[in-house]
């Protein structure tokens, strides 16, 4: 204030300040009105749904199909009026098979985009790298791929198989009379967490079932390994005299050279079948199947499952791929992770409708015990441990890259995130315990 | 008419009694007598009994069918299986398997005969011994006969007749049969047991001797197989490195896109295959692979030519810039292939390259590997002739050694550069063509091999083909030597460590550098 200017009179001051106050008041009311109007509008605003799958890089081969099926499921739901009267809006990000980028993109989805739920991840590394983000920001992730277990997160629903829903029954089948009463097991895998943990559990299980340690071989190869001469030679020596089988957790592009070498060195599925946990219809699509015929795989779903829902699902997926000009169009196939990704979206939708909100804590509770008629048959979300009760199917590879089911579990198999063989004292329960707990 | 009816009644009567007494009562005499009468009444009865609810009856029927039935009844069995429940299907399976195998012993295809013999040997049905022996007597193929004899002996070894077991154990030892080891070990175990009879002990002795003979042969066969694998891996390394050695060694260009040139060769093979599927009669399909050779070479060479003209020629003598630029090109190519071809496509190997051949007991050589070994030898000869026995080669060497002098003498150095680079790229295409036999065709194909190729070229000494050959033999052989004991992961790590140590001592590789690098 300049020194010669007269001081404002008291009256002036009062008028001035009341005016200001009124202004603020009106502004506040207007502001409130605005937020209120906005919140009214939000009820009809679309719900944002995140997709976190690699669309480029090494994992694109498997993960692109999952993005496709999630967007198909979202389209289906939107066509039927959406969820809680609101449409779903996909937010697709591409973490490019890069684990650090997975964490970054997950954060982007949760913090910036504020998505209600995320469908995503394939490899265990990618899942492990986004876990802290989901836990910190209380997000919700639906994870659709079979994995090694030993995890129990409050923020993840696992719609793929735990080890006791795939690997363990597969080996039990091979040991059974109808599976061929195999006595020697060659555990062969790619050198990373899923094969190593799975084989640790399988080894403990085989030893518990009185298979002598000399009859169990374990071997790992680097990613992209191409030269299987020595290993197949070893398998041949191991299989001499009969009664041997191979449990394969080989991942990705190493499978083709392995099966080729296996056949070329004169080994056949009849001598020593290969039971694979990572070879599904989608991977077989581009492969030369001649060397693979007769070998086995264990999954919870096959495209060949003969139910009306599945026929519809397969037809829908092919039509969707064709309509949207996706690569290979009508030649696309469905497989286990594709089915798991698909019903994950529907399970979430049912849970949101049950909870009446997309708020994560309410939805989580609503997921427990949720049933859904999936393409492969009815599944049930577990009542406490965040995994899925699913059937187990063992299939034989056919010439056309499809599977013939040779064995099927009786009913649904209850998931065990902590294997009874390696961690008999641990359990996972988010209702009565806080996640992983020690069994009394 | 009357008589035949009477005979039928009689047969049915016998059949009923026989079936009710079970197969023990019938014995082997009846089995032989009935062998050619089909279908005999007791077989008929057994065919009916197979679907019985009582497990004992069913098992008996299965046994009888295995002893007496033959492949002519297969259609009926198949019909039975078609509308059977799971447990019945499981019961019928061994019967069908054994009949089919028995029929297959006379198949015109050697592989089928061998497979049938092996299967009969592992299923533990003594009834198959006479079939196998009869088949072996008429068998002309050495290894099929071996499988038949081995299977018959294995069945004898599993029987309860000590004299037969004794003889079988000795003979299996003579035959160096790897398949007999588990059964022989079981016999040795039985002999060690305190309650073992003198017979069992004698048998255990024979078994021990047999195992020793088998194991000592095993050492030899493993050594031969390891050697073969080493050569096979070396030939793959060599084929991949040849093109790289030419552009890297002779021209001084570090071409990071070399792996992607291999990928182009592989995709060219794939495209030729698809074209054959679409436009050529099926009986000609196998020849697609030969047609793909020029296609793979030309596609990669053409691409190399373009790459040289648009990128590399501006960067001669600047290895680091070339490296970055070609690396960029390689990334573009990978993503381009991914977008156009999708992620995983595979070649159906032509039927004449499927399977393999047995040369010794326990030594099996796959055809595709033999083919690649032959191809690598041919490539080396071809390159040698081209570089050292032709006028083009003379010019290439001249330009390599002294560019300005060559230019003065009227050699079109620009053209020579372009064609040499194209030739090296074409060789990468051939490598890609050959690699489709081993692995799959995918955008990352080149990336999987490029490190190995560089390793070979650097170890061998840049610019010397002989160095490349020796380095690939050394690295391939060493790899296969260490892999059995170290496993694939550590084997590879150790190879890298050894190469680094070697380069510490001899930075210029096995053979000293000549060519453009040396000019400074």
PDB file of N, CA and C in Angstrom, chain A residues 56-58 60-61 177-178 184 191 219-222 224-231 233-234 236-237 239-241 253 256-257 260-261 263-266 268 270-271 283 286-288 290 406, chain B residues 86 90 115 119 178-179 182 218 221-222 225 228-229 232-233 335 338 343-349 353-356 364 366 368-369 436-440 442 448-449 480 483-484 487-489 492:
ATOM      1  N   UNK A  56       4.318 -57.368 -28.112  1.00  0.00           N
ATOM      2  CA  UNK A  56       5.531 -57.461 -28.919  1.00  0.00           C
ATOM      3  C   UNK A  56       6.583 -58.159 -28.073  1.00  0.00           C
ATOM      4  N   UNK A  57       7.700 -58.509 -28.710  1.00  0.00           N
ATOM      5  CA  UNK A  57       8.732 -59.222 -27.976  1.00  0.00           C
ATOM      6  C   UNK A  57       8.488 -60.718 -27.941  1.00  0.00           C
ATOM      7  N   UNK A  58       9.347 -61.438 -27.194  1.00  0.00           N
ATOM      8  CA  UNK A  58       9.283 -62.904 -27.220  1.00  0.00           C
ATOM      9  C   UNK A  58       7.945 -63.489 -26.796  1.00  0.00           C
ATOM     10  N   UNK A  60       4.975 -62.291 -27.145  1.00  0.00           N
ATOM     11  CA  UNK A  60       3.826 -61.898 -27.964  1.00  0.00           C
ATOM     12  C   UNK A  60       3.158 -63.127 -28.563  1.00  0.00           C
ATOM     13  N   UNK A  61       3.961 -64.118 -28.918  1.00  0.00           N
ATOM     14  CA  UNK A  61       3.437 -65.344 -29.525  1.00  0.00           C
ATOM     15  C   UNK A  61       2.271 -65.926 -28.725  1.00  0.00           C
ATOM     16  N   UNK A 177      -2.072 -97.553 -13.911  1.00  0.00           N
ATOM     17  CA  UNK A 177      -2.089 -98.657 -14.859  1.00  0.00           C
ATOM     18  C   UNK A 177      -2.583 -98.180 -16.216  1.00  0.00           C
ATOM     19  N   UNK A 178      -3.669 -97.397 -16.213  1.00  0.00           N
ATOM     20  CA  UNK A 178      -4.210 -96.997 -17.511  1.00  0.00           C
ATOM     21  C   UNK A 178      -3.337 -95.973 -18.219  1.00  0.00           C
ATOM     22  N   UNK A 184      10.071 -94.647 -14.662  1.00  0.00           N
ATOM     23  CA  UNK A 184      11.229 -93.755 -14.717  1.00  0.00           C
ATOM     24  C   UNK A 184      10.785 -92.419 -15.291  1.00  0.00           C
ATOM     25  N   UNK A 191      15.252 -73.287 -18.270  1.00  0.00           N
ATOM     26  CA  UNK A 191      15.883 -72.862 -17.030  1.00  0.00           C
ATOM     27  C   UNK A 191      15.262 -71.588 -16.467  1.00  0.00           C
ATOM     28  N   UNK A 219      16.773 -82.099 -15.770  1.00  0.00           N
ATOM     29  CA  UNK A 219      17.706 -81.368 -16.623  1.00  0.00           C
ATOM     30  C   UNK A 219      17.060 -80.087 -17.141  1.00  0.00           C
ATOM     31  N   UNK A 220      17.873 -79.060 -17.309  1.00  0.00           N
ATOM     32  CA  UNK A 220      17.353 -77.779 -17.803  1.00  0.00           C
ATOM     33  C   UNK A 220      18.159 -77.292 -18.983  1.00  0.00           C
ATOM     34  N   UNK A 221      17.498 -76.563 -19.855  1.00  0.00           N
ATOM     35  CA  UNK A 221      18.188 -75.967 -20.997  1.00  0.00           C
ATOM     36  C   UNK A 221      17.926 -74.464 -20.980  1.00  0.00           C
ATOM     37  N   UNK A 222      18.817 -73.681 -21.602  1.00  0.00           N
ATOM     38  CA  UNK A 222      18.572 -72.236 -21.648  1.00  0.00           C
ATOM     39  C   UNK A 222      17.349 -71.937 -22.535  1.00  0.00           C
ATOM     40  N   UNK A 224      15.404 -70.683 -25.711  1.00  0.00           N
ATOM     41  CA  UNK A 224      15.754 -70.760 -27.136  1.00  0.00           C
ATOM     42  C   UNK A 224      16.758 -71.862 -27.439  1.00  0.00           C
ATOM     43  N   UNK A 225      16.938 -72.808 -26.554  1.00  0.00           N
ATOM     44  CA  UNK A 225      17.898 -73.884 -26.829  1.00  0.00           C
ATOM     45  C   UNK A 225      17.444 -74.636 -28.081  1.00  0.00           C
ATOM     46  N   UNK A 226      18.397 -74.924 -28.964  1.00  0.00           N
ATOM     47  CA  UNK A 226      18.018 -75.537 -30.236  1.00  0.00           C
ATOM     48  C   UNK A 226      18.621 -76.925 -30.426  1.00  0.00           C
ATOM     49  N   UNK A 227      19.713 -77.227 -29.724  1.00  0.00           N
ATOM     50  CA  UNK A 227      20.436 -78.459 -30.017  1.00  0.00           C
ATOM     51  C   UNK A 227      20.163 -79.508 -28.944  1.00  0.00           C
ATOM     52  N   UNK A 228      19.206 -80.384 -29.215  1.00  0.00           N
ATOM     53  CA  UNK A 228      18.797 -81.362 -28.209  1.00  0.00           C
ATOM     54  C   UNK A 228      19.433 -82.731 -28.412  1.00  0.00           C
ATOM     55  N   UNK A 229      20.496 -82.786 -29.239  1.00  0.00           N
ATOM     56  CA  UNK A 229      21.116 -84.089 -29.522  1.00  0.00           C
ATOM     57  C   UNK A 229      21.525 -84.831 -28.262  1.00  0.00           C
ATOM     58  N   UNK A 230      22.302 -84.145 -27.414  1.00  0.00           N
ATOM     59  CA  UNK A 230      22.845 -84.819 -26.234  1.00  0.00           C
ATOM     60  C   UNK A 230      21.730 -85.255 -25.297  1.00  0.00           C
ATOM     61  N   UNK A 231      20.770 -84.362 -25.096  1.00  0.00           N
ATOM     62  CA  UNK A 231      19.702 -84.669 -24.149  1.00  0.00           C
ATOM     63  C   UNK A 231      18.857 -85.844 -24.637  1.00  0.00           C
ATOM     64  N   UNK A 233      19.859 -88.145 -26.600  1.00  0.00           N
ATOM     65  CA  UNK A 233      20.716 -89.314 -26.432  1.00  0.00           C
ATOM     66  C   UNK A 233      20.634 -89.849 -25.007  1.00  0.00           C
ATOM     67  N   UNK A 234      20.661 -88.933 -24.049  1.00  0.00           N
ATOM     68  CA  UNK A 234      20.558 -89.334 -22.639  1.00  0.00           C
ATOM     69  C   UNK A 234      19.211 -89.984 -22.358  1.00  0.00           C
ATOM     70  N   UNK A 236      17.401 -91.531 -24.380  1.00  0.00           N
ATOM     71  CA  UNK A 236      17.380 -92.851 -25.020  1.00  0.00           C
ATOM     72  C   UNK A 236      18.028 -93.903 -24.124  1.00  0.00           C
ATOM     73  N   UNK A 237      19.159 -93.545 -23.571  1.00  0.00           N
ATOM     74  CA  UNK A 237      19.845 -94.483 -22.672  1.00  0.00           C
ATOM     75  C   UNK A 237      18.974 -94.731 -21.432  1.00  0.00           C
ATOM     76  N   UNK A 239      15.809 -94.522 -21.210  1.00  0.00           N
ATOM     77  CA  UNK A 239      14.556 -95.226 -21.517  1.00  0.00           C
ATOM     78  C   UNK A 239      14.796 -96.672 -21.935  1.00  0.00           C
ATOM     79  N   UNK A 240      16.040 -97.085 -22.085  1.00  0.00           N
ATOM     80  CA  UNK A 240      16.311 -98.463 -22.522  1.00  0.00           C
ATOM     81  C   UNK A 240      15.679 -99.444 -21.539  1.00  0.00           C
ATOM     82  N   UNK A 241      15.014-100.412 -22.080  1.00  0.00           N
ATOM     83  CA  UNK A 241      14.366-101.380 -21.222  1.00  0.00           C
ATOM     84  C   UNK A 241      12.929-101.024 -20.898  1.00  0.00           C
ATOM     85  N   UNK A 253       9.872 -71.736 -28.149  1.00  0.00           N
ATOM     86  CA  UNK A 253      10.385 -72.214 -29.420  1.00  0.00           C
ATOM     87  C   UNK A 253      11.369 -73.373 -29.306  1.00  0.00           C
ATOM     88  N   UNK A 256      10.005 -77.279 -30.673  1.00  0.00           N
ATOM     89  CA  UNK A 256      10.079 -77.878 -31.995  1.00  0.00           C
ATOM     90  C   UNK A 256      11.373 -78.677 -32.187  1.00  0.00           C
ATOM     91  N   UNK A 257      12.563 -78.063 -31.951  1.00  0.00           N
ATOM     92  CA  UNK A 257      13.776 -78.875 -32.107  1.00  0.00           C
ATOM     93  C   UNK A 257      13.795 -80.085 -31.184  1.00  0.00           C
ATOM     94  N   UNK A 260      11.500 -82.788 -32.676  1.00  0.00           N
ATOM     95  CA  UNK A 260      12.076 -83.260 -33.936  1.00  0.00           C
ATOM     96  C   UNK A 260      13.231 -84.213 -33.671  1.00  0.00           C
ATOM     97  N   UNK A 261      14.119 -83.779 -32.772  1.00  0.00           N
ATOM     98  CA  UNK A 261      15.282 -84.606 -32.459  1.00  0.00           C
ATOM     99  C   UNK A 261      14.829 -85.923 -31.844  1.00  0.00           C
ATOM    100  N   UNK A 263      12.126 -87.595 -32.377  1.00  0.00           N
ATOM    101  CA  UNK A 263      11.649 -88.514 -33.424  1.00  0.00           C
ATOM    102  C   UNK A 263      12.809 -88.991 -34.291  1.00  0.00           C
ATOM    103  N   UNK A 264      13.713 -88.076 -34.625  1.00  0.00           N
ATOM    104  CA  UNK A 264      14.786 -88.438 -35.541  1.00  0.00           C
ATOM    105  C   UNK A 264      15.774 -89.422 -34.940  1.00  0.00           C
ATOM    106  N   UNK A 265      15.910 -89.422 -33.632  1.00  0.00           N
ATOM    107  CA  UNK A 265      16.806 -90.415 -33.041  1.00  0.00           C
ATOM    108  C   UNK A 265      16.088 -91.739 -32.799  1.00  0.00           C
ATOM    109  N   UNK A 266      14.916 -91.869 -33.373  1.00  0.00           N
ATOM    110  CA  UNK A 266      14.231 -93.160 -33.336  1.00  0.00           C
ATOM    111  C   UNK A 266      13.418 -93.408 -32.088  1.00  0.00           C
ATOM    112  N   UNK A 268       9.886 -93.011 -29.994  1.00  0.00           N
ATOM    113  CA  UNK A 268       8.490 -92.758 -30.343  1.00  0.00           C
ATOM    114  C   UNK A 268       7.668 -92.559 -29.075  1.00  0.00           C
ATOM    115  N   UNK A 270       5.332 -94.234 -28.161  1.00  0.00           N
ATOM    116  CA  UNK A 270       5.061 -95.532 -27.544  1.00  0.00           C
ATOM    117  C   UNK A 270       6.218 -95.973 -26.645  1.00  0.00           C
ATOM    118  N   UNK A 271       7.454 -95.595 -27.015  1.00  0.00           N
ATOM    119  CA  UNK A 271       8.599 -95.982 -26.187  1.00  0.00           C
ATOM    120  C   UNK A 271       8.636 -95.150 -24.918  1.00  0.00           C
ATOM    121  N   UNK A 283       0.147 -72.893 -29.531  1.00  0.00           N
ATOM    122  CA  UNK A 283       1.551 -73.073 -29.890  1.00  0.00           C
ATOM    123  C   UNK A 283       1.674 -74.059 -31.049  1.00  0.00           C
ATOM    124  N   UNK A 286       1.386 -73.199 -35.427  1.00  0.00           N
ATOM    125  CA  UNK A 286       2.395 -72.961 -36.450  1.00  0.00           C
ATOM    126  C   UNK A 286       3.411 -74.076 -36.575  1.00  0.00           C
ATOM    127  N   UNK A 287       3.320 -75.085 -35.718  1.00  0.00           N
ATOM    128  CA  UNK A 287       4.381 -76.096 -35.716  1.00  0.00           C
ATOM    129  C   UNK A 287       4.106 -77.198 -36.724  1.00  0.00           C
ATOM    130  N   UNK A 288       5.191 -77.896 -37.080  1.00  0.00           N
ATOM    131  CA  UNK A 288       5.063 -79.107 -37.874  1.00  0.00           C
ATOM    132  C   UNK A 288       4.723 -80.229 -36.892  1.00  0.00           C
ATOM    133  N   UNK A 290       4.138 -83.462 -37.270  1.00  0.00           N
ATOM    134  CA  UNK A 290       4.426 -84.888 -37.500  1.00  0.00           C
ATOM    135  C   UNK A 290       5.193 -85.515 -36.328  1.00  0.00           C
ATOM    136  N   UNK A 406      -7.711 -88.193 -23.261  1.00  0.00           N
ATOM    137  CA  UNK A 406      -7.587 -89.601 -22.893  1.00  0.00           C
ATOM    138  C   UNK A 406      -7.903 -89.838 -21.415  1.00  0.00           C
TER     139      UNK A 406
ATOM    140  N   UNK B  86     -14.906 -97.228 -20.896  1.00  0.00           N
ATOM    141  CA  UNK B  86     -13.472 -97.039 -20.728  1.00  0.00           C
ATOM    142  C   UNK B  86     -12.747 -98.296 -20.249  1.00  0.00           C
ATOM    143  N   UNK B  90      -9.763-100.388 -22.134  1.00  0.00           N
ATOM    144  CA  UNK B  90      -8.457-100.662 -21.551  1.00  0.00           C
ATOM    145  C   UNK B  90      -8.155-102.150 -21.604  1.00  0.00           C
ATOM    146  N   UNK B 115       9.494-101.682 -35.104  1.00  0.00           N
ATOM    147  CA  UNK B 115       8.637-101.176 -34.043  1.00  0.00           C
ATOM    148  C   UNK B 115       7.802-102.290 -33.440  1.00  0.00           C
ATOM    149  N   UNK B 119       7.904-103.523 -29.564  1.00  0.00           N
ATOM    150  CA  UNK B 119       6.703-103.499 -28.725  1.00  0.00           C
ATOM    151  C   UNK B 119       6.408-104.867 -28.132  1.00  0.00           C
ATOM    152  N   UNK B 178      21.251-102.889 -24.788  1.00  0.00           N
ATOM    153  CA  UNK B 178      21.040-101.888 -23.748  1.00  0.00           C
ATOM    154  C   UNK B 178      19.682-102.093 -23.076  1.00  0.00           C
ATOM    155  N   UNK B 179      18.719-102.535 -23.853  1.00  0.00           N
ATOM    156  CA  UNK B 179      17.369-102.709 -23.313  1.00  0.00           C
ATOM    157  C   UNK B 179      17.292-103.774 -22.237  1.00  0.00           C
ATOM    158  N   UNK B 182      17.990-103.233 -17.343  1.00  0.00           N
ATOM    159  CA  UNK B 182      17.153-103.232 -16.139  1.00  0.00           C
ATOM    160  C   UNK B 182      16.762-104.644 -15.685  1.00  0.00           C
ATOM    161  N   UNK B 218      28.875 -99.868 -24.119  1.00  0.00           N
ATOM    162  CA  UNK B 218      28.181 -98.597 -23.951  1.00  0.00           C
ATOM    163  C   UNK B 218      29.144 -97.418 -23.980  1.00  0.00           C
ATOM    164  N   UNK B 221      29.990 -96.864 -27.603  1.00  0.00           N
ATOM    165  CA  UNK B 221      28.901 -96.303 -28.425  1.00  0.00           C
ATOM    166  C   UNK B 221      28.634 -94.855 -28.018  1.00  0.00           C
ATOM    167  N   UNK B 222      28.761 -94.566 -26.715  1.00  0.00           N
ATOM    168  CA  UNK B 222      28.566 -93.178 -26.283  1.00  0.00           C
ATOM    169  C   UNK B 222      29.627 -92.285 -26.892  1.00  0.00           C
ATOM    170  N   UNK B 225      28.804 -91.680 -30.454  1.00  0.00           N
ATOM    171  CA  UNK B 225      27.674 -90.751 -30.591  1.00  0.00           C
ATOM    172  C   UNK B 225      28.078 -89.332 -30.235  1.00  0.00           C
ATOM    173  N   UNK B 228      29.889 -87.878 -33.075  1.00  0.00           N
ATOM    174  CA  UNK B 228      28.972 -87.509 -34.151  1.00  0.00           C
ATOM    175  C   UNK B 228      28.236 -86.217 -33.831  1.00  0.00           C
ATOM    176  N   UNK B 229      27.774 -86.114 -32.586  1.00  0.00           N
ATOM    177  CA  UNK B 229      27.055 -84.899 -32.189  1.00  0.00           C
ATOM    178  C   UNK B 229      27.955 -83.685 -32.283  1.00  0.00           C
ATOM    179  N   UNK B 232      28.265 -82.818 -35.828  1.00  0.00           N
ATOM    180  CA  UNK B 232      27.000 -82.276 -36.306  1.00  0.00           C
ATOM    181  C   UNK B 232      26.818 -80.825 -35.855  1.00  0.00           C
ATOM    182  N   UNK B 233      27.092 -80.561 -34.566  1.00  0.00           N
ATOM    183  CA  UNK B 233      26.977 -79.181 -34.081  1.00  0.00           C
ATOM    184  C   UNK B 233      28.002 -78.293 -34.787  1.00  0.00           C
ATOM    185  N   UNK B 335      10.911 -57.378 -36.507  1.00  0.00           N
ATOM    186  CA  UNK B 335       9.526 -56.961 -36.280  1.00  0.00           C
ATOM    187  C   UNK B 335       8.705 -57.108 -37.558  1.00  0.00           C
ATOM    188  N   UNK B 338       7.722 -60.620 -37.874  1.00  0.00           N
ATOM    189  CA  UNK B 338       6.699 -60.939 -36.885  1.00  0.00           C
ATOM    190  C   UNK B 338       5.334 -60.443 -37.350  1.00  0.00           C
ATOM    191  N   UNK B 343       4.138 -65.547 -35.402  1.00  0.00           N
ATOM    192  CA  UNK B 343       5.275 -65.835 -34.551  1.00  0.00           C
ATOM    193  C   UNK B 343       5.932 -67.183 -34.694  1.00  0.00           C
ATOM    194  N   UNK B 344       5.184 -68.177 -35.079  1.00  0.00           N
ATOM    195  CA  UNK B 344       5.804 -69.490 -35.135  1.00  0.00           C
ATOM    196  C   UNK B 344       5.303 -70.223 -36.362  1.00  0.00           C
ATOM    197  N   UNK B 345       6.221 -70.517 -37.251  1.00  0.00           N
ATOM    198  CA  UNK B 345       5.856 -71.322 -38.404  1.00  0.00           C
ATOM    199  C   UNK B 345       6.912 -72.396 -38.511  1.00  0.00           C
ATOM    200  N   UNK B 346       6.556 -73.533 -39.033  1.00  0.00           N
ATOM    201  CA  UNK B 346       7.549 -74.599 -39.099  1.00  0.00           C
ATOM    202  C   UNK B 346       7.558 -75.239 -40.462  1.00  0.00           C
ATOM    203  N   UNK B 347       8.687 -75.837 -40.735  1.00  0.00           N
ATOM    204  CA  UNK B 347       8.871 -76.544 -41.987  1.00  0.00           C
ATOM    205  C   UNK B 347       8.549 -78.015 -41.749  1.00  0.00           C
ATOM    206  N   UNK B 348       7.820 -78.616 -42.682  1.00  0.00           N
ATOM    207  CA  UNK B 348       7.655 -80.059 -42.647  1.00  0.00           C
ATOM    208  C   UNK B 348       8.861 -80.631 -43.372  1.00  0.00           C
ATOM    209  N   UNK B 349       9.718 -81.281 -42.630  1.00  0.00           N
ATOM    210  CA  UNK B 349      10.920 -81.813 -43.266  1.00  0.00           C
ATOM    211  C   UNK B 349      10.514 -82.838 -44.311  1.00  0.00           C
ATOM    212  N   UNK B 353      14.260 -86.978 -45.243  1.00  0.00           N
ATOM    213  CA  UNK B 353      15.174 -86.505 -44.208  1.00  0.00           C
ATOM    214  C   UNK B 353      14.634 -86.795 -42.804  1.00  0.00           C
ATOM    215  N   UNK B 354      13.525 -87.521 -42.738  1.00  0.00           N
ATOM    216  CA  UNK B 354      12.983 -87.885 -41.436  1.00  0.00           C
ATOM    217  C   UNK B 354      13.629 -89.172 -40.944  1.00  0.00           C
ATOM    218  N   UNK B 355      13.750 -89.282 -39.639  1.00  0.00           N
ATOM    219  CA  UNK B 355      14.284 -90.508 -39.082  1.00  0.00           C
ATOM    220  C   UNK B 355      15.786 -90.569 -39.220  1.00  0.00           C
ATOM    221  N   UNK B 356      16.309 -91.781 -39.152  1.00  0.00           N
ATOM    222  CA  UNK B 356      17.751 -91.914 -39.199  1.00  0.00           C
ATOM    223  C   UNK B 356      18.150 -93.334 -39.504  1.00  0.00           C
ATOM    224  N   UNK B 364      22.824 -94.362 -33.403  1.00  0.00           N
ATOM    225  CA  UNK B 364      21.754 -94.024 -34.326  1.00  0.00           C
ATOM    226  C   UNK B 364      22.056 -92.658 -34.905  1.00  0.00           C
ATOM    227  N   UNK B 366      20.752 -89.546 -37.137  1.00  0.00           N
ATOM    228  CA  UNK B 366      19.603 -88.950 -37.828  1.00  0.00           C
ATOM    229  C   UNK B 366      19.991 -88.432 -39.212  1.00  0.00           C
ATOM    230  N   UNK B 368      18.767 -85.907 -40.920  1.00  0.00           N
ATOM    231  CA  UNK B 368      18.890 -84.457 -41.095  1.00  0.00           C
ATOM    232  C   UNK B 368      20.270 -83.954 -40.678  1.00  0.00           C
ATOM    233  N   UNK B 369      20.821 -84.600 -39.654  1.00  0.00           N
ATOM    234  CA  UNK B 369      22.159 -84.210 -39.215  1.00  0.00           C
ATOM    235  C   UNK B 369      23.203 -84.598 -40.268  1.00  0.00           C
ATOM    236  N   UNK B 436      16.206 -74.901 -40.911  1.00  0.00           N
ATOM    237  CA  UNK B 436      14.783 -75.253 -40.798  1.00  0.00           C
ATOM    238  C   UNK B 436      14.622 -76.738 -40.512  1.00  0.00           C
ATOM    239  N   UNK B 437      15.627 -77.536 -40.852  1.00  0.00           N
ATOM    240  CA  UNK B 437      15.544 -78.969 -40.576  1.00  0.00           C
ATOM    241  C   UNK B 437      15.661 -79.256 -39.094  1.00  0.00           C
ATOM    242  N   UNK B 438      16.345 -78.375 -38.388  1.00  0.00           N
ATOM    243  CA  UNK B 438      16.621 -78.636 -36.979  1.00  0.00           C
ATOM    244  C   UNK B 438      15.598 -77.941 -36.087  1.00  0.00           C
ATOM    245  N   UNK B 439      15.361 -76.665 -36.366  1.00  0.00           N
ATOM    246  CA  UNK B 439      14.482 -75.909 -35.481  1.00  0.00           C
ATOM    247  C   UNK B 439      13.260 -75.405 -36.215  1.00  0.00           C
ATOM    248  N   UNK B 440      12.661 -74.373 -35.670  1.00  0.00           N
ATOM    249  CA  UNK B 440      11.484 -73.812 -36.300  1.00  0.00           C
ATOM    250  C   UNK B 440      11.829 -72.493 -36.972  1.00  0.00           C
ATOM    251  N   UNK B 442      11.103 -68.737 -37.059  1.00  0.00           N
ATOM    252  CA  UNK B 442      10.469 -67.691 -36.262  1.00  0.00           C
ATOM    253  C   UNK B 442      11.301 -66.424 -36.385  1.00  0.00           C
ATOM    254  N   UNK B 448      19.027 -66.280 -32.206  1.00  0.00           N
ATOM    255  CA  UNK B 448      19.442 -67.467 -31.471  1.00  0.00           C
ATOM    256  C   UNK B 448      20.826 -67.924 -31.880  1.00  0.00           C
ATOM    257  N   UNK B 449      21.231 -67.622 -33.127  1.00  0.00           N
ATOM    258  CA  UNK B 449      22.478 -68.183 -33.619  1.00  0.00           C
ATOM    259  C   UNK B 449      23.589 -67.171 -33.768  1.00  0.00           C
ATOM    260  N   UNK B 480      29.889 -80.456 -27.121  1.00  0.00           N
ATOM    261  CA  UNK B 480      29.248 -81.762 -26.973  1.00  0.00           C
ATOM    262  C   UNK B 480      29.997 -82.656 -26.002  1.00  0.00           C
ATOM    263  N   UNK B 483      28.782 -81.175 -22.523  1.00  0.00           N
ATOM    264  CA  UNK B 483      27.354 -81.099 -22.214  1.00  0.00           C
ATOM    265  C   UNK B 483      26.843 -82.278 -21.384  1.00  0.00           C
ATOM    266  N   UNK B 484      27.230 -83.527 -21.685  1.00  0.00           N
ATOM    267  CA  UNK B 484      26.653 -84.634 -20.916  1.00  0.00           C
ATOM    268  C   UNK B 484      26.893 -84.512 -19.422  1.00  0.00           C
ATOM    269  N   UNK B 487      25.527 -80.392 -18.304  1.00  0.00           N
ATOM    270  CA  UNK B 487      24.179 -79.915 -18.614  1.00  0.00           C
ATOM    271  C   UNK B 487      24.259 -78.773 -19.608  1.00  0.00           C
ATOM    272  N   UNK B 488      23.144 -78.506 -20.275  1.00  0.00           N
ATOM    273  CA  UNK B 488      23.152 -77.542 -21.371  1.00  0.00           C
ATOM    274  C   UNK B 488      23.489 -76.132 -20.907  1.00  0.00           C
ATOM    275  N   UNK B 489      22.968 -75.743 -19.734  1.00  0.00           N
ATOM    276  CA  UNK B 489      23.145 -74.361 -19.288  1.00  0.00           C
ATOM    277  C   UNK B 489      24.602 -74.075 -18.969  1.00  0.00           C
ATOM    278  N   UNK B 492      27.167 -74.256 -21.912  1.00  0.00           N
ATOM    279  CA  UNK B 492      27.243 -73.063 -22.732  1.00  0.00           C
ATOM    280  C   UNK B 492      28.052 -71.965 -22.027  1.00  0.00           C
TER     281      UNK B 492
END
